[in-house]
Structures are given as structure tokens and as C-alpha cells.
């Protein structure tokens, strides 16, 4: 395999915050990044060498990328797999279109898990109203999720009954869905790993995640779970990466329900719950993405401290509907706290605007500092993961 060395140009599909951190990691090694994202105001586009602001399936834009970039990756799973296939005819693309295709369609994803004997919760594929009528009654109460293009809880409806499921299905214009049984969750976990073309695989420490309104709120690392459970999650994520013949950074989300592990979903890219690797690990999930893409050896994923990451959503920029600016100086006065803002010009409720990570030796103390820090800047305090 040829190694792509700096100062080559790398291409990136998607220009969100995950892409912004990829650009920073690539730059650190002396690469330059060209970003394709239709949004002219994209966080990665702002700091890229070049930002092509057009659709992901615009052939002339894709041609411009292949003409100028030595390798191309993605930070966004909803990029058309066809575009990745097209690019791959000319340059190295990692992860490959077929791996991304599995992760971007909940039906294909569940089928993949099933075929490989990987644990997943009870579900049914819903393509018509008749499928809802025929669904096992054990799937209620459940969650109906559109098969494609959902994220951050979008395209999902909690349904108690068949009638509610039908209503939600029609509300989503009869789009194909999966109906999952609503599990009672002991915990949510994620494993982020990187895999190279030679099969070298490096797993980051397992994160324990808590969500608010379907959006990641806080990640705690290492997860406060038995070592054997963390090891099963890692093994399961490794199995997935190998079965997908994956190249790049991959995230696997897990549920723990009644002490049992099941895979929730995969993301063919760095993950929000892996932001902590920027500040706590020897190599970040973004640096691994650059290394895997360029055929370089993967770095050491180990963490040199415990970490608690807190997402900062656009809600924080409003007080009873009135615009406000969070008190960044108060936050920045806290030792061992790293603040990252994504340079988005407009805050909207639910929009990911930034995050901070608190580092330290003692997890309960770090968690308490993180909770105190977000209170200082006015984050609503209705989710306090495991704090007495
Ligand atoms: P997204 O693509 O938006 O991340 P997920 O399928 O991961 O979608 O769902 C978002 C969150 O909703 C999960 O992290 C979890 O908190 C909750 N959730 C999703 N599916 C289930 C389920 N079957 N049972 C219980 N909670 C669920
Ligand atoms: Mg998820």
C-alpha cells in the first residue's frame, strides 16, 4: 500500500465539527484539506484549504476533489454511497462505500448485526402499514426510526401502541423504518476504534454516554462498568470493524439493558462521544482517521487521564427566548477544563455549538467539576449522570 505523505491534499466529505477536528489533525501533520459540504458556513469549511460548497453528488465537485486530493474520507454518514464509489474509481477512499452504506441504513445495519451473530435488541423492518399490523406485540412500547438520514434523535418517534406507530409511519411519509422495542437502559456505551488497511486496530477506552432528548449530553471515560463488560464491548466493536473490512475511525454505540450488551448503531466516522480523545489520549480519534487514510501506522489510543465531556448546545445561547452569550471567562478559569467551540455563526436550540472536557485523576471529582462548570454557564441541570 502506498503511503500518502504530507504536504498532500486530503479530501473530506462533510464540513461539521467532526470534520473541523479532522482538518486540524491533518494540518498538524502538514496535510491540507479540501472540504465538500453544501453549507457555505460549515465549521470545517472555515478552516480548510479549500471549501467546495455544493451538493455531495455534484459530479464536477467530485471530479475537482479527485483531481486535487490524494485520498478522501468522510465525517458524515449520510454522504451518498454512490459518491464514495465514484470517487473510489480514481483515488483512495476510506472508509469504503460499502462499509458506509451498512452504517447509513438502519435496515442494512440490523441485518449486518444479525448475520454476524452480533447482539442487538428486538426489532422489525417496517416498509408498509401491514408490517406494523404484523409486528410482534413485544415491540410495544417501541421506537420507530426512519431507516435513513436520521441523526441526533431526528426521524424517531416513541410509540406505545400499533395505532401510534401507524400515525408516526404516515407522518414520516411512509418512509422505510425499523421498529425497536423500547429497552430499559442501565447504561449507554460507545467504543471508538481505528483500523488501518493492514488490519492494525486500536480501540479507545470505552465511554459511558448519557443523552438528553435523543442528543448526546455527557460522556464519562472510562465507563463506570465492570471490566468484563467493557472488554465485551471492545471485542464486539473489533468484530464489526473486521467484518466490514473497515479502514478509518469507526464508532459503535451500545445499550446495556438488564446487564446485557447490545449494539445500538454504528457510525462510519469519528464520534461525538470520542471528542474526549482530543484532550485525554495519546492520539485523538481524528489523528487516527488521518493516519488510517494515509496508510501511516496508527497511534497509541491510551488515555493519560480520566475525562468527562459535556456537549454545549445552542439552547445555551438563549435565556427565555432572548439571545445571550455564555460566560466563557468563568468556564475558562477552571483548571483542567478544555473548551472547544466550533465557530458556528448561528446558535439554534439543539444545535451542537461546542463542548468541553474536564481531565483529572479521580473520576467522581472530575465529574463533579464538569457538572459545576456547566451550571456556571447556565446549562439546564436536568440530567446529572450518576451524581449523588
Ligand atoms: P441517533 O442516530 O439519533 O443517535 P439512536 O438510535 O442512537 O439515534 O437513538 C438516540 C438515543 O435514543 C439513544 O442513544 C438512546 O438514548 C435512545 N434510544 C434509541 N433507541 C432506543 C431503544 N430501542 N430503547 C431505549 N432507548 C433508545
Ligand atoms: Mg446514536
Short mmCIF file of C-alpha atoms and ligand atoms in Angstrom, two decimals:
data_model
loop_
_atom_site.label_atom_id
_atom_site.label_comp_id
_atom_site.label_asym_id
_atom_site.label_seq_id
_atom_site.Cartn_x
_atom_site.Cartn_y
_atom_site.Cartn_z
CA UNK A 1 0.00 0.00 0.00
CA UNK A 2 1.34 3.44 -0.86
CA UNK A 3 1.77 5.84 1.99
CA UNK A 4 0.47 9.33 1.41
CA UNK A 5 2.88 11.81 2.89
CA UNK A 6 2.47 15.49 3.75
CA UNK A 7 2.01 18.03 2.25
CA UNK A 8 -0.54 16.10 0.16
CA UNK A 9 -4.09 17.36 -0.14
CA UNK A 10 -6.76 15.24 1.53
CA UNK A 11 -10.45 15.42 0.65
CA UNK A 12 -13.26 15.45 3.20
CA UNK A 13 -16.97 14.95 2.56
CA UNK A 14 -18.91 16.82 5.20
CA UNK A 15 -17.95 20.02 6.95
CA UNK A 16 -19.31 19.73 10.50
CA UNK A 17 -17.37 19.82 13.77
CA UNK A 18 -16.10 16.26 13.33
CA UNK A 19 -14.64 17.45 10.04
CA UNK A 20 -13.21 20.56 11.65
CA UNK A 21 -11.21 18.41 14.09
CA UNK A 22 -10.11 16.20 11.18
CA UNK A 23 -8.82 19.29 9.37
CA UNK A 24 -6.92 20.34 12.50
CA UNK A 25 -5.39 16.86 12.92
CA UNK A 26 -4.41 16.73 9.24
CA UNK A 27 -2.86 20.18 9.40
CA UNK A 28 -0.85 19.25 12.45
CA UNK A 29 0.88 16.63 10.28
CA UNK A 30 1.35 19.07 7.41
CA UNK A 31 -1.51 17.94 5.15
CA UNK A 32 -4.02 20.29 3.57
CA UNK A 33 -7.72 19.51 3.43
CA UNK A 34 -10.32 20.23 0.78
CA UNK A 35 -13.87 20.09 2.12
CA UNK A 36 -17.06 19.35 0.21
CA UNK A 37 -20.17 20.48 2.09
CA UNK A 38 -23.18 22.33 0.68
CA UNK A 39 -23.35 24.65 3.70
CA UNK A 40 -21.29 27.79 2.95
CA UNK A 41 -20.98 28.35 6.72
CA UNK A 42 -19.53 24.99 7.73
CA UNK A 43 -17.15 24.57 10.70
CA UNK A 44 -14.62 22.51 8.70
CA UNK A 45 -15.00 24.65 5.59
CA UNK A 46 -13.97 27.72 7.61
CA UNK A 47 -10.52 26.33 8.30
CA UNK A 48 -9.97 24.15 5.23
CA UNK A 49 -7.53 24.91 2.43
CA UNK A 50 -10.47 24.93 0.08
CA UNK A 51 -14.23 24.60 0.64
CA UNK A 52 -16.42 23.49 -2.25
CA UNK A 53 -19.94 24.46 -1.20
CA UNK A 54 -22.12 22.28 -3.35
CA UNK A 55 -24.13 19.05 -3.23
CA UNK A 56 -22.46 15.73 -2.34
CA UNK A 57 -23.49 14.22 -5.64
CA UNK A 58 -22.30 17.10 -7.83
CA UNK A 59 -20.07 15.28 -10.33
CA UNK A 60 -17.96 18.31 -11.19
CA UNK A 61 -17.21 18.90 -7.50
CA UNK A 62 -16.33 15.22 -7.05
CA UNK A 63 -14.05 15.47 -10.10
CA UNK A 64 -12.39 18.53 -8.62
CA UNK A 65 -11.68 16.55 -5.44
CA UNK A 66 -10.18 13.57 -7.28
CA UNK A 67 -8.07 15.90 -9.44
CA UNK A 68 -6.63 17.60 -6.36
CA UNK A 69 -6.67 15.15 -3.45
CA UNK A 70 -4.52 12.07 -2.82
CA UNK A 71 -7.17 10.40 -0.62
CA UNK A 72 -10.70 11.15 0.52
CA UNK A 73 -12.65 10.45 3.70
CA UNK A 74 -15.95 11.44 5.26
CA UNK A 75 -17.16 12.86 8.55
CA UNK A 76 -20.83 12.35 7.83
CA UNK A 77 -22.60 9.03 7.24
CA UNK A 78 -25.33 10.46 5.08
CA UNK A 79 -23.00 11.20 2.18
CA UNK A 80 -24.36 9.23 -0.81
CA UNK A 81 -22.54 5.88 -1.01
CA UNK A 82 -22.68 6.37 -4.80
CA UNK A 83 -20.48 9.46 -4.48
CA UNK A 84 -17.94 7.48 -2.46
CA UNK A 85 -17.98 4.72 -5.09
CA UNK A 86 -17.47 7.28 -7.83
CA UNK A 87 -14.53 8.88 -6.03
CA UNK A 88 -13.01 5.47 -5.33
CA UNK A 89 -12.67 4.80 -9.06
CA UNK A 90 -9.87 7.37 -9.09
CA UNK A 91 -8.42 7.87 -5.57
CA UNK A 92 -8.19 6.11 -2.24
CA UNK A 93 -11.42 6.46 -0.27
CA UNK A 94 -11.63 5.32 3.34
CA UNK A 95 -13.92 4.15 4.81
CA UNK A 96 -15.17 2.38 1.68
CA UNK A 97 -18.62 3.00 0.23
CA UNK A 98 -19.93 -0.46 1.16
CA UNK A 99 -18.98 -0.04 4.83
CA UNK A 100 -20.60 3.41 4.92
CA UNK A 101 -23.69 2.00 3.17
CA UNK A 102 -24.23 -0.51 6.01
CA UNK A 103 -23.97 2.23 8.64
CA UNK A 104 -26.25 4.71 6.86
CA UNK A 105 -29.27 2.45 6.65
CA UNK A 106 -30.74 1.05 9.86
CA UNK A 107 -32.25 -1.91 7.98
CA UNK A 108 -28.89 -2.87 6.42
CA UNK A 109 -27.19 -2.27 9.79
CA UNK A 110 -29.54 -4.53 11.74
CA UNK A 111 -29.27 -7.17 9.02
CA UNK A 112 -25.46 -6.98 9.21
CA UNK A 113 -25.52 -7.42 13.01
CA UNK A 114 -27.89 -10.35 12.70
CA UNK A 115 -25.81 -12.09 10.00
CA UNK A 116 -22.64 -11.77 12.05
CA UNK A 117 -24.19 -13.02 15.26
CA UNK A 118 -23.69 -9.67 16.97
CA UNK A 119 -26.08 -8.76 19.79
CA UNK A 120 -28.91 -6.33 19.00
CA UNK A 121 -32.29 -5.54 20.52
CA UNK A 122 -35.63 -6.90 19.23
CA UNK A 123 -36.83 -5.10 16.10
CA UNK A 124 -38.94 -5.37 12.95
CA UNK A 125 -38.39 -3.91 9.49
CA UNK A 126 -41.29 -1.62 8.59
CA UNK A 127 -41.87 -0.91 4.91
CA UNK A 128 -45.65 -0.69 4.95
CA UNK A 129 -48.63 -0.27 7.28
CA UNK A 130 -49.12 -4.04 7.01
CA UNK A 131 -45.67 -4.57 8.57
CA UNK A 132 -46.83 -2.56 11.58
CA UNK A 133 -50.00 -4.67 11.86
CA UNK A 134 -47.86 -7.81 11.70
CA UNK A 135 -45.19 -6.61 14.18
CA UNK A 136 -44.71 -8.66 17.35
CA UNK A 137 -46.63 -7.11 20.21
CA UNK A 138 -43.45 -7.44 22.32
CA UNK A 139 -42.08 -4.48 20.31
CA UNK A 140 -44.52 -2.12 22.09
CA UNK A 141 -43.81 0.28 23.64
CA UNK A 142 -41.19 0.91 21.00
CA UNK A 143 -39.30 3.45 18.94
CA UNK A 144 -39.98 3.85 15.26
CA UNK A 145 -36.83 5.09 13.49
CA UNK A 146 -36.56 6.08 9.85
CA UNK A 147 -34.06 3.77 8.18
CA UNK A 148 -32.06 6.55 6.55
CA UNK A 149 -30.95 10.11 7.24
CA UNK A 150 -31.82 10.27 10.94
CA UNK A 151 -29.38 11.73 13.48
CA UNK A 152 -29.47 13.20 16.99
CA UNK A 153 -32.84 11.58 17.59
CA UNK A 154 -34.36 13.08 14.43
CA UNK A 155 -36.76 10.85 12.49
CA UNK A 156 -37.58 8.89 15.65
CA UNK A 157 -40.89 8.54 17.44
CA UNK A 158 -41.65 6.77 20.68
CA UNK A 159 -44.82 4.76 20.17
CA UNK A 160 -46.88 2.99 22.83
CA UNK A 161 -49.33 1.27 20.52
CA UNK A 162 -49.75 -0.02 16.98
CA UNK A 163 -52.01 2.96 16.20
CA UNK A 164 -49.36 5.41 17.34
CA UNK A 165 -46.80 3.56 15.22
CA UNK A 166 -49.08 3.82 12.17
CA UNK A 167 -49.56 7.51 12.78
CA UNK A 168 -45.80 8.07 13.11
CA UNK A 169 -45.13 5.99 9.98
CA UNK A 170 -47.55 8.13 7.93
CA UNK A 171 -46.18 11.32 9.47
CA UNK A 172 -42.80 10.30 8.04
CA UNK A 173 -44.33 9.94 4.58
CA UNK A 174 -44.31 6.11 4.82
CA UNK A 175 -40.52 6.02 4.69
CA UNK A 176 -38.93 2.65 5.48
CA UNK A 177 -38.28 2.30 9.19
CA UNK A 178 -37.20 -0.06 11.90
CA UNK A 179 -39.43 -0.55 14.91
CA UNK A 180 -37.36 -1.28 18.01
CA UNK A 181 -38.62 -2.36 21.38
CA UNK A 182 -38.03 0.41 23.91
CA UNK A 183 -35.35 -1.05 26.18
CA UNK A 184 -34.91 -0.11 29.78
CA UNK A 185 -31.32 1.08 29.77
CA UNK A 186 -28.85 0.51 32.59
CA UNK A 187 -26.27 2.45 30.57
CA UNK A 188 -25.23 3.53 27.10
CA UNK A 189 -21.68 2.94 25.96
CA UNK A 190 -19.60 3.65 22.91
CA UNK A 191 -16.40 2.24 21.56
CA UNK A 192 -14.41 4.28 19.09
CA UNK A 193 -11.65 2.47 17.25
CA UNK A 194 -9.40 2.93 14.28
CA UNK A 195 -8.42 0.29 11.76
CA UNK A 196 -5.79 0.53 9.06
CA UNK A 197 -5.65 -1.11 5.65
CA UNK A 198 -3.15 -3.62 7.03
CA UNK A 199 -5.65 -4.64 9.72
CA UNK A 200 -3.91 -2.85 12.63
CA UNK A 201 -6.73 -1.98 15.03
CA UNK A 202 -6.59 0.33 18.04
CA UNK A 203 -9.51 0.80 20.44
CA UNK A 204 -10.03 3.86 22.60
CA UNK A 205 -11.24 3.45 26.19
CA UNK A 206 -14.98 2.77 26.47
CA UNK A 207 -17.14 5.84 27.05
CA UNK A 208 -20.32 5.92 29.12
CA UNK A 209 -22.84 8.24 27.49
CA UNK A 210 -25.96 9.96 28.66
CA UNK A 211 -28.41 11.62 26.33
CA UNK A 212 -30.95 14.38 26.62
CA UNK A 213 -33.80 14.49 24.10
CA UNK A 214 -32.02 11.97 21.88
CA UNK A 215 -28.83 14.07 21.76
CA UNK A 216 -25.58 13.13 23.48
CA UNK A 217 -25.22 15.21 26.63
CA UNK A 218 -22.30 13.86 28.66
CA UNK A 219 -19.59 11.24 28.08
CA UNK A 220 -17.71 9.74 31.02
CA UNK A 221 -14.40 7.94 30.45
CA UNK A 222 -13.64 5.30 31.48
CA UNK A 223 -17.21 3.99 31.62
CA UNK A 224 -18.23 3.02 35.17
CA UNK A 225 -18.94 -0.60 34.30
CA UNK A 226 -17.38 -3.98 35.13
CA UNK A 227 -14.13 -4.64 33.26
CA UNK A 228 -15.62 -7.76 31.63
CA UNK A 229 -18.48 -5.74 30.12
CA UNK A 230 -16.06 -3.14 28.75
CA UNK A 231 -13.99 -5.94 27.24
CA UNK A 232 -17.09 -7.48 25.58
CA UNK A 233 -17.95 -4.09 24.07
CA UNK A 234 -14.42 -3.73 22.72
CA UNK A 235 -14.44 -7.26 21.28
CA UNK A 236 -17.80 -6.66 19.65
CA UNK A 237 -16.59 -3.39 18.07
CA UNK A 238 -13.44 -5.16 16.80
CA UNK A 239 -15.58 -7.89 15.25
CA UNK A 240 -17.68 -5.26 13.47
CA UNK A 241 -14.61 -3.43 12.13
CA UNK A 242 -13.11 -6.67 10.85
CA UNK A 243 -16.37 -7.87 9.26
CA UNK A 244 -16.72 -4.52 7.47
CA UNK A 245 -13.03 -4.64 6.46
CA UNK A 246 -13.13 -1.12 7.79
CA UNK A 247 -10.43 1.48 7.21
CA UNK A 248 -10.60 4.66 9.28
CA UNK A 249 -12.21 5.69 12.56
CA UNK A 250 -15.38 3.80 13.49
CA UNK A 251 -17.76 4.26 16.41
CA UNK A 252 -20.07 1.63 17.82
CA UNK A 253 -22.88 2.64 20.20
CA UNK A 254 -24.11 0.08 22.72
CA UNK A 255 -27.03 -0.32 25.07
CA UNK A 256 -26.72 -2.14 28.36
CA UNK A 257 -30.12 -3.45 29.34
CA UNK A 258 -30.63 -5.85 32.27
CA UNK A 259 -26.88 -6.32 32.36
CA UNK A 260 -26.81 -7.42 28.71
CA UNK A 261 -24.91 -5.70 25.94
CA UNK A 262 -26.48 -4.97 22.55
CA UNK A 263 -25.33 -2.87 19.62
CA UNK A 264 -27.46 0.22 19.03
CA UNK A 265 -25.82 1.59 15.90
CA UNK A 266 -22.53 2.25 14.16
CA UNK A 267 -21.09 5.48 12.79
CA UNK A 268 -18.50 5.26 9.98
CA UNK A 269 -16.57 8.28 11.24
CA UNK A 270 -15.27 9.86 14.43
CA UNK A 271 -17.98 10.24 17.04
CA UNK A 272 -19.24 12.91 19.40
CA UNK A 273 -18.54 10.58 22.33
CA UNK A 274 -14.89 10.41 21.17
CA UNK A 275 -14.27 14.15 21.48
CA UNK A 276 -12.54 13.42 24.78
CA UNK A 277 -9.70 11.71 22.85
CA UNK A 278 -8.57 15.18 21.70
CA UNK A 279 -7.50 16.12 25.20
CA UNK A 280 -7.16 12.85 27.11
CA UNK A 281 -5.50 10.40 24.72
CA UNK A 282 -2.04 10.00 23.23
CA UNK A 283 -3.63 10.06 19.78
CA UNK A 284 -7.06 11.53 19.03
CA UNK A 285 -9.79 9.79 17.03
CA UNK A 286 -9.21 12.45 14.35
CA UNK A 287 -5.46 11.87 14.18
CA UNK A 288 -6.23 8.14 13.77
CA UNK A 289 -8.57 8.96 10.88
CA UNK A 290 -5.75 10.88 9.17
CA UNK A 291 -3.25 8.08 9.81
CA UNK A 292 -5.58 5.31 8.57
CA UNK A 293 -6.47 7.32 5.47
CA UNK A 294 -2.83 7.97 4.60
CA UNK A 295 -1.54 4.46 5.28
CA UNK A 296 0.50 5.57 8.30
CA UNK A 297 0.86 3.48 11.46
CA UNK A 298 -1.97 4.09 13.92
CA UNK A 299 -1.07 5.89 17.14
CA UNK A 300 -1.36 4.87 20.78
CA UNK A 301 -5.03 5.30 21.82
CA UNK A 302 -4.44 5.10 25.56
CA UNK A 303 -5.74 7.83 27.84
CA UNK A 304 -3.42 9.64 30.20
CA UNK A 305 -6.26 10.84 32.40
CA UNK A 306 -9.93 10.26 33.10
CA UNK A 307 -12.27 12.57 31.22
CA UNK A 308 -15.79 13.97 31.27
CA UNK A 309 -17.05 15.62 28.09
CA UNK A 310 -20.06 17.94 28.11
CA UNK A 311 -21.83 18.96 24.90
CA UNK A 312 -22.79 22.61 24.52
CA UNK A 313 -25.99 23.01 22.53
CA UNK A 314 -27.41 26.17 21.01
CA UNK A 315 -30.03 26.38 23.81
CA UNK A 316 -27.28 27.87 25.93
CA UNK A 317 -27.25 30.99 23.74
CA UNK A 318 -30.81 31.84 24.79
CA UNK A 319 -32.46 32.81 28.06
CA UNK A 320 -36.27 32.63 27.92
CA UNK A 321 -36.00 33.15 24.16
CA UNK A 322 -33.67 36.16 24.47
CA UNK A 323 -30.18 35.84 22.98
CA UNK A 324 -27.32 35.67 25.47
CA UNK A 325 -23.63 34.80 25.43
CA UNK A 326 -22.48 32.08 27.83
CA UNK A 327 -19.92 33.18 30.42
CA UNK A 328 -16.81 31.75 28.76
CA UNK A 329 -14.34 33.54 31.06
CA UNK A 330 -15.93 31.79 34.07
CA UNK A 331 -15.58 28.44 32.32
CA UNK A 332 -12.02 29.09 31.20
CA UNK A 333 -10.99 29.94 34.75
CA UNK A 334 -11.50 26.29 35.73
CA UNK A 335 -8.23 24.34 35.75
CA UNK A 336 -8.03 21.14 33.67
CA UNK A 337 -11.01 22.17 31.54
CA UNK A 338 -10.58 22.32 27.76
CA UNK A 339 -13.16 24.30 25.82
CA UNK A 340 -13.80 23.73 22.12
CA UNK A 341 -16.17 25.96 20.17
CA UNK A 342 -16.93 25.10 16.56
CA UNK A 343 -17.15 28.58 15.05
CA UNK A 344 -20.82 28.22 14.03
CA UNK A 345 -22.17 31.68 13.42
CA UNK A 346 -25.77 30.93 14.40
CA UNK A 347 -26.92 29.20 17.57
CA UNK A 348 -30.15 27.22 17.39
CA UNK A 349 -31.74 25.10 20.12
CA UNK A 350 -30.43 21.53 19.80
CA UNK A 351 -27.52 22.56 17.54
CA UNK A 352 -24.11 21.34 18.65
CA UNK A 353 -22.07 24.53 19.14
CA UNK A 354 -19.14 23.26 21.18
CA UNK A 355 -18.07 21.03 24.04
CA UNK A 356 -15.72 20.99 26.97
CA UNK A 357 -13.73 18.20 28.53
CA UNK A 358 -12.56 18.10 32.12
CA UNK A 359 -9.47 15.99 32.79
CA UNK A 360 -8.04 14.59 36.00
CA UNK A 361 -7.13 11.54 38.06
CA UNK A 362 -10.25 10.91 40.11
CA UNK A 363 -13.44 10.30 38.14
CA UNK A 364 -16.01 11.38 40.77
CA UNK A 365 -14.10 14.65 41.30
CA UNK A 366 -13.79 15.27 37.54
CA UNK A 367 -17.50 14.59 37.07
CA UNK A 368 -18.38 16.97 39.90
CA UNK A 369 -16.18 19.68 38.34
CA UNK A 370 -17.83 19.14 34.94
CA UNK A 371 -21.33 19.42 36.44
CA UNK A 372 -20.33 22.54 38.35
CA UNK A 373 -18.78 24.03 35.19
CA UNK A 374 -21.90 23.63 33.12
CA UNK A 375 -24.05 25.04 35.87
CA UNK A 376 -21.80 28.12 35.85
CA UNK A 377 -22.62 28.80 32.21
CA UNK A 378 -26.31 28.07 32.63
CA UNK A 379 -26.78 24.58 31.15
CA UNK A 380 -30.11 23.18 32.33
CA UNK A 381 -29.40 20.77 35.12
CA UNK A 382 -31.97 18.06 34.43
CA UNK A 383 -29.51 15.32 33.54
CA UNK A 384 -26.91 14.57 36.19
CA UNK A 385 -25.41 11.27 35.14
CA UNK A 386 -24.78 9.24 38.24
CA UNK A 387 -24.03 12.16 40.52
CA UNK A 388 -25.45 11.87 44.02
P1 LIG B 1 -29.20 8.72 16.60
O1 LIG B 1 -28.84 8.33 15.22
O2 LIG B 1 -30.06 9.90 16.66
O3 LIG B 1 -28.02 8.74 17.53
P2 LIG B 1 -30.08 6.41 18.16
O4 LIG B 1 -30.71 5.22 17.56
O5 LIG B 1 -28.70 6.25 18.68
O6 LIG B 1 -30.17 7.56 17.07
O7 LIG B 1 -31.03 6.95 19.31
C1 LIG B 1 -30.72 8.09 20.08
C2 LIG B 1 -30.94 7.81 21.57
O8 LIG B 1 -32.31 7.43 21.82
C3 LIG B 1 -30.12 6.63 22.07
O9 LIG B 1 -28.80 7.00 22.38
C4 LIG B 1 -30.96 6.23 23.30
O10 LIG B 1 -30.75 7.13 24.37
C5 LIG B 1 -32.37 6.41 22.82
N1 LIG B 1 -32.83 5.13 22.22
C6 LIG B 1 -32.75 4.78 20.92
N2 LIG B 1 -33.24 3.55 20.70
C7 LIG B 1 -33.65 3.06 21.88
C8 LIG B 1 -34.26 1.83 22.32
N3 LIG B 1 -34.55 0.85 21.46
N4 LIG B 1 -34.55 1.70 23.63
C9 LIG B 1 -34.27 2.70 24.51
N5 LIG B 1 -33.71 3.88 24.17
C10 LIG B 1 -33.39 4.08 22.88
MG1 LIG B 2 -26.96 7.21 18.24
#
